[in-house]
């Protein structure tokens, strides 16, 4: 009945269903990694308008908002430095642009090289894609998951487009799984270092005293 459907809430089965279902809500949930980006440290190099590169990382359902886009400045190259708030297993990327020469034609992905500059893009990427024009944001480029299973920083380089002077991107979708950064080890060490040895003795003795009495 209806009640059973309701109980199976939206957050229950995001891992498996997103793979098989082409449905809107399910598919949107699969592209939720934009929520795990450390926005304070997100960078887009060669963006014409400062801060516009960050706008392209948003909900899959909002990819059609053409008021939000990034355009390159001096030439057709764009480089995004995308730090995550934990560890990510990246499974796929969507790149959406105009159906014209401003659409990026190639995408190169680098993992875990924070603060990449255009000089750094001379090195070998983890994976490279030839892009098709995708004005609706439907084409998914699957990553080699083994290479992207522990990503805390993703750099996305667009070296060229389909012939225009500048490159324009409306939306970049990132699909995958996120794991919280393990920070608790650090906390424990700090506590040990700052704890007073006398406290420890007390903790060990107190339980035994109870037993004696």
XYZ file of C-alpha atoms in Angstrom:
213
model
C 0.000 0.000 0.000
C 0.876 3.669 0.060
C 2.204 3.541 3.623
C 4.920 1.063 2.709
C 6.210 3.317 -0.057
C 6.355 6.266 2.280
C 8.359 4.356 4.878
C 11.012 3.647 2.273
C 12.282 7.202 2.462
C 14.509 9.005 -0.016
C 17.700 8.582 2.005
C 17.408 4.841 2.425
C 18.894 3.319 -0.688
C 21.001 5.920 -2.453
C 23.925 3.573 -3.117
C 22.302 0.888 -5.220
C 19.246 2.447 -6.839
C 21.084 5.355 -8.400
C 22.994 2.897 -10.590
C 20.017 1.182 -12.162
C 17.208 3.718 -12.134
C 17.240 6.388 -14.793
C 14.517 8.194 -12.850
C 14.838 11.878 -11.977
C 14.973 11.810 -8.187
C 17.157 8.721 -8.028
C 19.501 10.087 -10.631
C 19.692 13.463 -8.923
C 20.676 11.789 -5.645
C 23.569 10.015 -7.358
C 25.023 13.380 -8.394
C 25.198 14.770 -4.864
C 28.970 15.130 -4.514
C 28.713 18.895 -5.042
C 27.467 18.989 -1.424
C 30.831 17.566 -0.324
C 32.985 20.274 -1.921
C 34.946 22.540 0.408
C 33.566 25.752 -1.098
C 35.964 27.990 0.821
C 38.932 26.465 -0.977
C 37.375 25.799 -4.390
C 39.323 27.540 -7.176
C 38.713 28.163 -10.842
C 41.688 29.509 -12.793
C 41.191 31.766 -15.824
C 37.543 32.485 -14.989
C 36.358 35.790 -16.440
C 34.153 36.658 -13.473
C 35.554 35.869 -10.039
C 33.600 33.213 -8.173
C 31.661 32.081 -11.242
C 33.492 28.744 -11.459
C 31.978 27.671 -8.155
C 28.451 28.148 -9.542
C 28.698 25.230 -11.961
C 28.841 22.708 -9.101
C 25.197 22.423 -8.090
C 22.255 20.019 -7.931
C 21.651 17.890 -11.024
C 18.045 19.113 -11.091
C 19.307 22.707 -11.326
C 21.712 22.086 -14.216
C 19.336 23.868 -16.612
C 19.729 27.222 -14.834
C 21.558 29.033 -17.626
C 22.053 32.192 -15.565
C 24.815 30.346 -13.690
C 27.883 29.595 -15.778
C 31.610 30.157 -15.970
C 33.398 31.599 -18.988
C 37.138 31.558 -19.544
C 39.029 34.829 -19.784
C 42.314 35.032 -21.719
C 42.018 31.902 -23.845
C 39.915 28.743 -23.952
C 41.522 27.006 -20.965
C 39.825 26.480 -17.603
C 41.217 24.734 -14.545
C 39.181 23.810 -11.479
C 40.739 22.857 -8.138
C 38.031 21.035 -6.201
C 38.825 20.053 -2.595
C 36.388 17.736 -0.823
C 35.433 17.667 2.851
C 36.338 13.976 3.048
C 37.435 11.121 0.825
C 35.543 10.580 -2.422
C 35.207 7.621 -4.758
C 34.529 9.382 -8.046
C 32.459 7.367 -10.508
C 31.363 9.774 -13.190
C 31.389 13.328 -14.515
C 28.883 15.357 -16.544
C 29.934 18.525 -18.397
C 27.255 20.773 -19.835
C 27.839 23.745 -22.126
C 26.393 25.530 -25.141
C 25.723 23.689 -28.385
C 28.439 25.717 -30.108
C 32.201 26.344 -30.241
C 32.421 27.465 -26.603
C 31.690 23.930 -25.339
C 34.822 22.257 -23.913
C 36.171 19.544 -26.206
C 38.534 17.805 -23.822
C 38.655 17.133 -20.088
C 41.639 15.985 -18.047
C 41.282 14.799 -14.446
C 44.006 14.911 -11.797
C 43.694 13.589 -8.262
C 45.144 14.853 -4.998
C 47.326 17.675 -6.348
C 46.099 20.688 -4.364
C 46.576 24.199 -5.801
C 47.305 23.038 -9.332
C 48.342 25.765 -11.772
C 48.318 25.720 -15.563
C 52.044 24.842 -15.454
C 51.175 21.678 -13.527
C 48.761 20.527 -16.241
C 51.749 19.529 -18.387
C 51.954 16.344 -16.335
C 50.111 13.145 -17.176
C 46.458 13.225 -16.029
C 44.843 10.349 -14.162
C 42.282 10.164 -16.973
C 41.457 12.102 -20.122
C 38.170 12.389 -22.011
C 37.186 13.668 -25.421
C 33.917 15.494 -24.829
C 30.809 15.716 -26.960
C 28.683 18.844 -26.921
C 26.106 18.331 -24.214
C 23.675 21.261 -23.948
C 21.248 19.315 -21.706
C 23.662 17.739 -19.217
C 22.786 14.107 -20.002
C 26.126 12.601 -21.041
C 27.988 10.790 -18.313
C 31.729 10.147 -18.551
C 32.598 7.164 -16.335
C 35.925 7.308 -14.511
C 38.346 4.454 -13.964
C 37.141 3.984 -10.407
C 40.340 2.262 -9.223
C 42.236 5.486 -9.944
C 39.665 7.685 -8.241
C 38.805 5.644 -5.156
C 40.459 7.890 -2.576
C 40.156 11.459 -3.811
C 40.321 14.360 -1.387
C 41.183 16.887 -4.107
C 40.117 16.777 -7.770
C 41.546 19.020 -10.483
C 39.595 19.313 -13.741
C 41.426 20.815 -16.696
C 39.672 21.859 -19.902
C 42.521 22.547 -22.352
C 40.433 23.293 -25.440
C 36.955 23.789 -26.841
C 35.242 23.392 -30.224
C 36.876 26.439 -31.783
C 35.590 29.541 -29.977
C 37.888 32.072 -28.330
C 36.526 31.352 -24.869
C 35.063 28.305 -23.135
C 31.705 28.332 -21.397
C 30.472 25.748 -18.883
C 27.025 25.741 -17.275
C 27.226 22.679 -15.091
C 29.700 20.058 -13.904
C 28.181 17.013 -12.226
C 30.231 14.727 -9.985
C 28.924 11.263 -9.145
C 30.300 8.970 -6.485
C 30.549 8.079 -2.832
C 31.806 10.234 0.006
C 33.421 9.100 3.243
C 34.003 11.388 6.161
C 37.632 12.275 6.816
C 38.964 10.289 9.769
C 39.897 12.988 12.186
C 39.330 11.104 15.449
C 42.880 9.670 15.606
C 44.186 13.205 15.808
C 41.855 14.094 18.656
C 42.941 11.082 20.688
C 46.639 11.932 20.334
C 46.048 15.507 21.416
C 44.150 14.327 24.458
C 46.889 11.879 25.467
C 49.559 14.501 25.081
C 47.761 17.123 27.132
C 46.271 14.850 29.804
C 47.721 14.996 33.282
C 49.251 11.611 34.284
C 47.626 11.954 37.693
C 44.196 11.767 36.054
C 45.039 8.381 34.607
C 46.076 6.950 37.971
C 42.805 8.078 39.492
C 40.785 6.473 36.702
C 42.543 3.156 37.168
C 42.265 3.099 40.955
C 38.683 4.277 41.403
C 36.876 1.210 39.984
C 38.907 -1.156 42.182
C 38.168 0.848 45.319
C 34.468 0.315 44.680
C 34.942 -3.433 44.582
C 36.892 -3.484 47.859
C 34.192 -1.618 49.759
